[in-house]
Coordinates of C-alpha atoms and ligand atoms in Angstrom, one line a residue:
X1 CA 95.2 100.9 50.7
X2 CA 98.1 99.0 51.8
X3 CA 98.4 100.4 55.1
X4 CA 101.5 98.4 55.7
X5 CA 103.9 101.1 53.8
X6 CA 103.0 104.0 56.6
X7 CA 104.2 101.7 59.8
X8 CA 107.6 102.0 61.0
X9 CA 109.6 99.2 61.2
X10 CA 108.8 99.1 65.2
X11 CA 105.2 99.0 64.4
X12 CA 105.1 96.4 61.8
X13 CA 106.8 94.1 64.5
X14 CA 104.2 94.9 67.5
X15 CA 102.3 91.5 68.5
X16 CA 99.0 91.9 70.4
X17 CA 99.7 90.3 74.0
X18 CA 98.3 86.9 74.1
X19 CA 96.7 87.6 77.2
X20 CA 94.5 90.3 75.9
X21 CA 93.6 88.0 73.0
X22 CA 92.6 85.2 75.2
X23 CA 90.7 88.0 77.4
X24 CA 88.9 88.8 74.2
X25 CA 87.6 85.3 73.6
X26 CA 86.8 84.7 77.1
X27 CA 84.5 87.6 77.4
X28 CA 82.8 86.4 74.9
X29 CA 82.0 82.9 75.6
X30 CA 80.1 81.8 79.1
X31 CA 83.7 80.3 80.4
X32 CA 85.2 80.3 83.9
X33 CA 87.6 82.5 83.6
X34 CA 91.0 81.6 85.9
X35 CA 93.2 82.9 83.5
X36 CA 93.1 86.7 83.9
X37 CA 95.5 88.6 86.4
X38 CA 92.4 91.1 87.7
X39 CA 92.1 91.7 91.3
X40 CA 88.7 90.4 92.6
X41 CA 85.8 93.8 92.0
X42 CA 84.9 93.1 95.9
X43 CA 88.3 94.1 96.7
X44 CA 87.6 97.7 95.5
X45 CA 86.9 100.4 98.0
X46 CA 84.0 101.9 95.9
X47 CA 83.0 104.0 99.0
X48 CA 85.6 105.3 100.3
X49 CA 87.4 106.1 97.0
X50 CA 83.4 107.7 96.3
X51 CA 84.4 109.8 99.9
X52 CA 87.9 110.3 99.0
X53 CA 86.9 112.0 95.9
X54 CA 84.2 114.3 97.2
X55 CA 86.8 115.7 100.2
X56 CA 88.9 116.3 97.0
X57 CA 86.9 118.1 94.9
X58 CA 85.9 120.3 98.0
X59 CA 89.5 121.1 98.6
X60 CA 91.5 120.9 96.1
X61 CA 89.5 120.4 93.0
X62 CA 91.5 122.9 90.9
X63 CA 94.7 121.3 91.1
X64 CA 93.5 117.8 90.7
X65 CA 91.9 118.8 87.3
X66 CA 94.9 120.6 86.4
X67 CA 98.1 118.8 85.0
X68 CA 101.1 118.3 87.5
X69 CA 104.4 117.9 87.4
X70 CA 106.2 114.7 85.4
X71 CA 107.9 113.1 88.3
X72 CA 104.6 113.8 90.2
X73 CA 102.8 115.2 93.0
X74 CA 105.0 115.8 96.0
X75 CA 103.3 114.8 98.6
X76 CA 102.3 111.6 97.1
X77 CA 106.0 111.3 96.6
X78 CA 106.7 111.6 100.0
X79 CA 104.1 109.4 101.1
X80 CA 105.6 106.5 98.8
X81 CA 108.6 107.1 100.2
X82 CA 107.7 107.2 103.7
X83 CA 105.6 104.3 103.5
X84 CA 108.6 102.2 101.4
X85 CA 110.7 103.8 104.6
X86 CA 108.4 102.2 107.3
X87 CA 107.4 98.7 105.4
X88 CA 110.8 97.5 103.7
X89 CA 113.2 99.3 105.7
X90 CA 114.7 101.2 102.4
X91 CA 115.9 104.8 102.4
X92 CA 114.9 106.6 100.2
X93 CA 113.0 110.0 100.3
X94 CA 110.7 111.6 97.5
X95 CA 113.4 112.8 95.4
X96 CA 114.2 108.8 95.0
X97 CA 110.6 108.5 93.8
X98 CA 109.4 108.6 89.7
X99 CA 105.3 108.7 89.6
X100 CA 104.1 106.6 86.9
X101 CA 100.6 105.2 85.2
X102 CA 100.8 101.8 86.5
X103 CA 103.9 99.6 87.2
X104 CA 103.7 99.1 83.3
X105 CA 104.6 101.8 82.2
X106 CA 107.7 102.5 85.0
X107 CA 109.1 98.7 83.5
X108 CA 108.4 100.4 80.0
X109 CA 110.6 103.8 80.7
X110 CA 113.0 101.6 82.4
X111 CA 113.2 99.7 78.7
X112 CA 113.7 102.8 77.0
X113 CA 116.5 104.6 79.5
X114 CA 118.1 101.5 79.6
X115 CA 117.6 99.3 76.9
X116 CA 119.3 99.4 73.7
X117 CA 119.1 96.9 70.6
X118 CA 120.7 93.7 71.1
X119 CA 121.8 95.1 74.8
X120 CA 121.7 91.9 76.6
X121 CA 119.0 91.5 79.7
X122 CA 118.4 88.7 82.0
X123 CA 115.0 87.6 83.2
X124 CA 113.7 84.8 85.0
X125 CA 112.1 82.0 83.5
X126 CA 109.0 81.8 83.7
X127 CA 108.7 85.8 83.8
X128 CA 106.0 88.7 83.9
X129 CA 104.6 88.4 80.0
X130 CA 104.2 92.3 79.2
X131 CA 108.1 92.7 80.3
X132 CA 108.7 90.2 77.5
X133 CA 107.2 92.1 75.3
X134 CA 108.4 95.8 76.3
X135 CA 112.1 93.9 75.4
X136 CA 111.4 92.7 72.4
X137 CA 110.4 95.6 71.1
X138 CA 113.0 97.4 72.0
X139 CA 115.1 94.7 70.9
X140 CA 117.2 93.2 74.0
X141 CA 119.1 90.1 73.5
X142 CA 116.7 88.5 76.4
X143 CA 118.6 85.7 78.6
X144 CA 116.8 83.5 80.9
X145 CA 117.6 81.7 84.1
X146 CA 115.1 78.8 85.6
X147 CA 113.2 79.4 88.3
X148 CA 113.3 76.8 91.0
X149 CA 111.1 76.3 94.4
X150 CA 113.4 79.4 96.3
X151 CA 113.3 81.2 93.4
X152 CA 115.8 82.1 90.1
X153 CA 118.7 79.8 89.9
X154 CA 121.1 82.2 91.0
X155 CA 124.2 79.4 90.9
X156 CA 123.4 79.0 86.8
X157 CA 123.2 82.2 86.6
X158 CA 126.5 83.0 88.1
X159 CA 128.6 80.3 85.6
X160 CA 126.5 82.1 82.9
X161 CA 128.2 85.1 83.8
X162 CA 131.5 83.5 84.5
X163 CA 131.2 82.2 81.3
X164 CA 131.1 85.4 79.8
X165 CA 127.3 86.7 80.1
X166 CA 127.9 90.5 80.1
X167 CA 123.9 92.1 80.7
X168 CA 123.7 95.5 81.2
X169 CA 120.0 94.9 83.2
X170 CA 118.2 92.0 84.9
X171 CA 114.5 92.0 86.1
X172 CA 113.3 89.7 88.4
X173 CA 109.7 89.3 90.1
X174 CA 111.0 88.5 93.2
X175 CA 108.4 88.0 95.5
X176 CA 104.8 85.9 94.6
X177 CA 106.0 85.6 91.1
X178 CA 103.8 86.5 88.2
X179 CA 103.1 84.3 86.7
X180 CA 104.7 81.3 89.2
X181 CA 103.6 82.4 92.7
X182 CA 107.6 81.6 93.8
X183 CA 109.3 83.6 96.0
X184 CA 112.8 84.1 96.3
X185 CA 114.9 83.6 99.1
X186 CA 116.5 85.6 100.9
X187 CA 119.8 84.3 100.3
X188 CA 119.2 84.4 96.7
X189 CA 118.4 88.1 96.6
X190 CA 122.0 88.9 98.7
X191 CA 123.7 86.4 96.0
X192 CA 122.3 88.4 93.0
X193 CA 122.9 91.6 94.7
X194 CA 126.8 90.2 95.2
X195 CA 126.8 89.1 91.6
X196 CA 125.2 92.7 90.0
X197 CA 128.4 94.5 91.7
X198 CA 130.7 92.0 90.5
X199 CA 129.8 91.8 87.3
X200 CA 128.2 95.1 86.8
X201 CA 124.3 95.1 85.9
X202 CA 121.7 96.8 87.1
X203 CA 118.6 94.7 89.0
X204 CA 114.9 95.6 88.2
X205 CA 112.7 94.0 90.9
X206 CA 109.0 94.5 90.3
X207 CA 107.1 94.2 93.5
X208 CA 103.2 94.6 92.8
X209 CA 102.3 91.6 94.9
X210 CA 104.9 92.1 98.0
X211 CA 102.0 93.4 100.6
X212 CA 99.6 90.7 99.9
X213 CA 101.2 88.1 101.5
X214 CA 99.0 85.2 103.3
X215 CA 100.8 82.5 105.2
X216 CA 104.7 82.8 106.4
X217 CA 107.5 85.0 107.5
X218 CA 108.5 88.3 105.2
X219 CA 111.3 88.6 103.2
X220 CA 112.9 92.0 102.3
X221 CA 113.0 93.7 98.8
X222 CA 116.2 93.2 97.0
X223 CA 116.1 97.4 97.1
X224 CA 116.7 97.2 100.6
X225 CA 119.5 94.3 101.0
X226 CA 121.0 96.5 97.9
X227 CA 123.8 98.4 99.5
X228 CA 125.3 99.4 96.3
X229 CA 122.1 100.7 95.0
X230 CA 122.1 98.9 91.5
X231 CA 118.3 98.1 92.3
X232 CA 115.1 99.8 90.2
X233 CA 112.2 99.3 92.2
X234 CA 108.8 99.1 90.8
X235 CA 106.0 99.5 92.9
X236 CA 101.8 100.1 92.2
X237 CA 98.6 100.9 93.9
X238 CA 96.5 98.6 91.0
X239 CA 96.4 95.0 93.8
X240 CA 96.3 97.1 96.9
X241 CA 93.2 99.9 95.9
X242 CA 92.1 99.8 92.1
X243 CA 93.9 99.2 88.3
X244 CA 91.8 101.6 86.7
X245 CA 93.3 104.8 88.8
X246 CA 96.6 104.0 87.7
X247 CA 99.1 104.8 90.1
X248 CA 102.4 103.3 90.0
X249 CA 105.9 104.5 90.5
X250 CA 109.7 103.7 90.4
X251 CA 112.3 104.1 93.5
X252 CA 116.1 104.2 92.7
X253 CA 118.7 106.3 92.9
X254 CA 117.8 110.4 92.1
X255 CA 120.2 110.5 88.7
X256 CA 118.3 107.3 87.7
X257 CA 114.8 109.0 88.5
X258 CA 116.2 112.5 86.7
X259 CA 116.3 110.2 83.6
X260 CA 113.2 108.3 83.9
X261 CA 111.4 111.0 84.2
X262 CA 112.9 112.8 80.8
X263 CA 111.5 109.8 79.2
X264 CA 108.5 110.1 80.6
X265 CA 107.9 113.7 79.3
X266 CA 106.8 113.2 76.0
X267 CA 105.0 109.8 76.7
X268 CA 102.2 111.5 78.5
X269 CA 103.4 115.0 80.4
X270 CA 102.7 114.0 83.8
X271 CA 100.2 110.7 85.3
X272 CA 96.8 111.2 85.9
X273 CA 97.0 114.3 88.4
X274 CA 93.6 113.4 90.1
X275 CA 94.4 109.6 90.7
X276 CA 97.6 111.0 92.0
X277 CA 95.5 113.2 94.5
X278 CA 93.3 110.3 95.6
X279 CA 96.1 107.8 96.1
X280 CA 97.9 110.3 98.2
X281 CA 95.0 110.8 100.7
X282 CA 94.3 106.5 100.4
X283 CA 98.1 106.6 101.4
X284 CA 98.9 109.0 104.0
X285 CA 97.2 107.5 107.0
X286 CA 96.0 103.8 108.3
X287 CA 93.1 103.4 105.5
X288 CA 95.0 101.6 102.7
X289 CA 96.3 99.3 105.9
X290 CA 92.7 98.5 107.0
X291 CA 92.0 98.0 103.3
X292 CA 94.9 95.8 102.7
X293 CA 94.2 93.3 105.2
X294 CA 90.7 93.3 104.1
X295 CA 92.0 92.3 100.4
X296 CA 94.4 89.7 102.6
X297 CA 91.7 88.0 104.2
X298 CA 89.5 88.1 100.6
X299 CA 92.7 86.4 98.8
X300 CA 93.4 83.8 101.6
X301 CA 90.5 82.4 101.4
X302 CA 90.4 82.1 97.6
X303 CA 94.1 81.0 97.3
X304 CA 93.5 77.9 99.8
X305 CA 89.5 77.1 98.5
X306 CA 91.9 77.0 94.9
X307 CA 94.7 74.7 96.5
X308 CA 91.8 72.6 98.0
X309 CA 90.8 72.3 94.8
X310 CA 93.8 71.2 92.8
X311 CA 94.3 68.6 95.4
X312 CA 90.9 67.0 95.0
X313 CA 90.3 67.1 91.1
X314 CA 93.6 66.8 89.5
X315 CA 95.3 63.8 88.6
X316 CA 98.6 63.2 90.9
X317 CA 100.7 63.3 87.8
X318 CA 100.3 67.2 87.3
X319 CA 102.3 69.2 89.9
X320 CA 101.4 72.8 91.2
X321 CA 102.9 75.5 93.0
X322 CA 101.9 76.6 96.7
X323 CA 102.1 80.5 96.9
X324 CA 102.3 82.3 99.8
X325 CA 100.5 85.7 98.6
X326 CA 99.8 87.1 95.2
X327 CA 97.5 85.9 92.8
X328 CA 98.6 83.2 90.9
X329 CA 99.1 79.2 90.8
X330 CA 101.4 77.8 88.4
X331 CA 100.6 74.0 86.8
X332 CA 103.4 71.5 85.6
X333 CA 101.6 68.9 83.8
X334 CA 102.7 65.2 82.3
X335 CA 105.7 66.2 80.0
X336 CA 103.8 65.1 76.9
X337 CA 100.6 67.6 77.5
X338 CA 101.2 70.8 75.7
X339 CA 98.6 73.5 77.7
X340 CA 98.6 75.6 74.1
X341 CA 97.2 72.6 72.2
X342 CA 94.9 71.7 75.3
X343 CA 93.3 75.3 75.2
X344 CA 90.9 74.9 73.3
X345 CA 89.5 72.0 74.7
X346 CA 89.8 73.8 77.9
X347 CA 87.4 76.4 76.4
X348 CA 85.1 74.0 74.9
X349 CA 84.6 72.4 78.4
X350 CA 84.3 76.1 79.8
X351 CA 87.4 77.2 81.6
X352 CA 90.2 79.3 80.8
X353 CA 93.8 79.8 81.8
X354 CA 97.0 80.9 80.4
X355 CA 99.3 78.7 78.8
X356 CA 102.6 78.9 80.5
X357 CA 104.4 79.2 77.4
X358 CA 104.4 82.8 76.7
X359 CA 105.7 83.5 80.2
X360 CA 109.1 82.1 78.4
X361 CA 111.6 84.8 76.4
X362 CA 113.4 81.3 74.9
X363 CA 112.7 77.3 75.4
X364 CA 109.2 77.4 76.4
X365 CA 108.3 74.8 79.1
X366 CA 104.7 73.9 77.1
X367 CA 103.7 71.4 79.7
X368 CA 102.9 74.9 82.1
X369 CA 99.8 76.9 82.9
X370 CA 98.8 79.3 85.0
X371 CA 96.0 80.2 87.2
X372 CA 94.6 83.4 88.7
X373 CA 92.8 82.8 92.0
X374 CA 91.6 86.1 92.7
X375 CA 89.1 86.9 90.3
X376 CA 86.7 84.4 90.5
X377 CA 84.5 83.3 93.2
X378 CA 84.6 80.0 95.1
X379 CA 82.0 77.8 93.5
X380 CA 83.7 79.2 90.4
X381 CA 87.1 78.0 91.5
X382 CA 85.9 74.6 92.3
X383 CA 83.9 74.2 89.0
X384 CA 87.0 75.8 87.0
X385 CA 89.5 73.3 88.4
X386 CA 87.2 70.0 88.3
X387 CA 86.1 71.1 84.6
X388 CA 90.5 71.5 84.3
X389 CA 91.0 68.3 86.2
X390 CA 88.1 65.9 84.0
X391 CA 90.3 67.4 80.9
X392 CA 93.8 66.0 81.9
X393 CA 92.4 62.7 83.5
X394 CA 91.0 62.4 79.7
X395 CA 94.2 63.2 77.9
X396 CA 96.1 61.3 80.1
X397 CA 93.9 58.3 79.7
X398 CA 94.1 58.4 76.0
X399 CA 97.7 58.8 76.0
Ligands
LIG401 C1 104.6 91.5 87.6 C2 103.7 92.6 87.1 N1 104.3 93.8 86.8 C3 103.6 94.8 86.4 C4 102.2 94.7 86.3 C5 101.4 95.9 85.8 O1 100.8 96.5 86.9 P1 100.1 97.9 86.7 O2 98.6 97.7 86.8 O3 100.5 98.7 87.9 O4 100.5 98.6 85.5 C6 101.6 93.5 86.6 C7 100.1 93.4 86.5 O5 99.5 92.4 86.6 C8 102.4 92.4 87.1 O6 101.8 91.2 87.4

């Protein structure tokens, strides 16, 4: 049968995320694996999302089996809201507040409201790999601006629009980039915020990583130096309790959610009513704090033992970032090393990343890689990065 025939046009251009592939391979070979994004399993509260759910049942085991609502359970609404409120200054109440199955699929309705073929949409470069591919499906007209040590190059990307740039949306990982670990400044944030009013865009910021920060000062959301309220924000619970319940959700302005939320309708009626009901009773007092700067303390740990690392296997030609929170390290090697083509060798000597290449909508940088930190454990981070380091020292030498 040529199966071909029955896609749609959409279909026939879908490209299985090269993350997942390289997940596939992985799991099937004894490798060190630093090039997932997974949080670390010790990080889950097994036991008291085991008591969480037991109260639940007891209490209010009807409505968690039953569906809910598509924007989503009220009070876990209000909870987001308050907690948004209290952390990052922002005001917004649950009205302001879209519930969704993971951050993914909030940037994924925020494609389909606003994103129309050949609609033109700036992202960072480097970027989040999955947002990549939600635009080009939908077909955007994708635009990047380098990322540099305080984050996007907001001066390039204001002659871009002077020179006549015209997006209708920009999406930015502001804070402990995915994949880069960069942060942007403060001052950058207010620029873009300056420049989205002046040249009228919207700004997506997708936050997963904001709460897990390890070493210096905090630096506000673009939401909430966003006085003009052009600013989606994504937010989840996947780093801070568990991926697999799925909670996620979108603040912005109500007519924004009032749409999001018709295009959630048919994607899948409401999100998972029960997670919804769990996250709302992890939320509403001081556990998910207590739990969060457990996960801090885990991360910290992990993210310097990694840095450690770096600085005592790898050759002084290759140049690495120094995150502050998050999960990820981002690798510039010698100019002439392209991390696709070393992959395999990386796999052969048994350790995996990600090739920074696919983190780029145009121009790929293929000297780039990225590391995860959080995953592994320690004696797996040191024998991940020496097995990396060997590698390079050997290309380099032959070179
Ligand atoms: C930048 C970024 N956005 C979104 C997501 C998706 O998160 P979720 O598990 O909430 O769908 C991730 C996950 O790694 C991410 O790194």
């Amino acid at each position: 049968m040529n199966s071909d025939r029955y896609y749609s046009t959409k279909a026939q251009k879908m490209e299985s995320s090269k993350i997942r592939e390289i997940s596939k391979i992985i799991a099937e070979r004894d490798i060190i694996s630093l090039a997932g994004g997974m949080p670390s399993p010790s990080s889950f509260p097994i036991e008291i999302v085991s008591e969480l759910s037991e109260q639940l049942l007891k209490e209010k085991g009807a409505e968690a089996l039953q569906y809910g609502t598509t924007t989503g359970y009220r009070k876990l609404k209000e909870v987001i809201a308050r907690r948004l409120n209290e952390n990052f200054d922002m005001s917004v109440n649950g009205e302001n507040i879209l519930v969704t199955s993971g951050a993914q699929q909030a940037l994924y309705l925020v494609g389909k409201v606003f994103v129309e073929r050949d609609d033109e949409v700036v992202v960072e470069a480097p970027t989040y790999a999955s947002m990549l591919q939600i635009l080009q499906e939908l077909g955007g007209d994708v635009s990047d601006i380098e990322l540099e040590k305080d984050g996007f190059a907001v001066d390039k990307f204001k002659k871009y629009l002077e020179n006549g740039g015209n997006p209708k949306l920009s999406y930015f990982v502001p804070t402990f980039q995915n994949p880069s670990g960069i942060t942007t400044s403060l001052r950058k944030r207010q620029k873009l915020v300056d420049l989205a009013e002046a040249h009228d865009f919207l700004i997506v910021e997708d936050d997963p990583y904001h709460q897990l920060r390890y070493s210096g000062g905090s630096v506000p959301p673009i939401y909430s130096v966003d006085d003009n309220n052009r600013t989606i924000y994504v937010g989840t619970l996947s780093k801070l309790l568990a991926p697999g319940l799925r909670v996620g959700w979108i603040a912005a302005r109500q007519e924004f959610i009032d749409k999001l939320q018709l295009a959630k309708q048919p994607v899948d009626l409401c999100t998972n009513v029960f997670s919804q009901h769990l996250a709302y009773r992890y939320l509403k007092g001081d556990i998910v704090d207590r739990q969060i700067e457990k996960i801090k303390n885990l991360y910290r740990a992990k993210r310097d033992h990694m840095l450690d690392a770096l600085q005592e296997f790898l050759p002084e030609k290759v140049d690495w970032t120094s995150p502050k929170g998050g999960m990820f390290i981002w690798l510039t090697l010698p100019e002439d090393i392209d991390a696709e083509e070393m992959f395999q060798d990386a796999l052969d000597e048994g350790v995996a990343y990600v090739p920074g290449s696919i983190f780029y909508a145009n121009s790929p940088k293929k000297n780039t890689l990225r590391l995860n930190f959080t995953f592994v454990d320690e004696k797996e981070i040191t024998e991940g990065v020496k097995r990396l380091g060997r590698l390079i020292e050997e290309i380099i030498d032959r070179s």
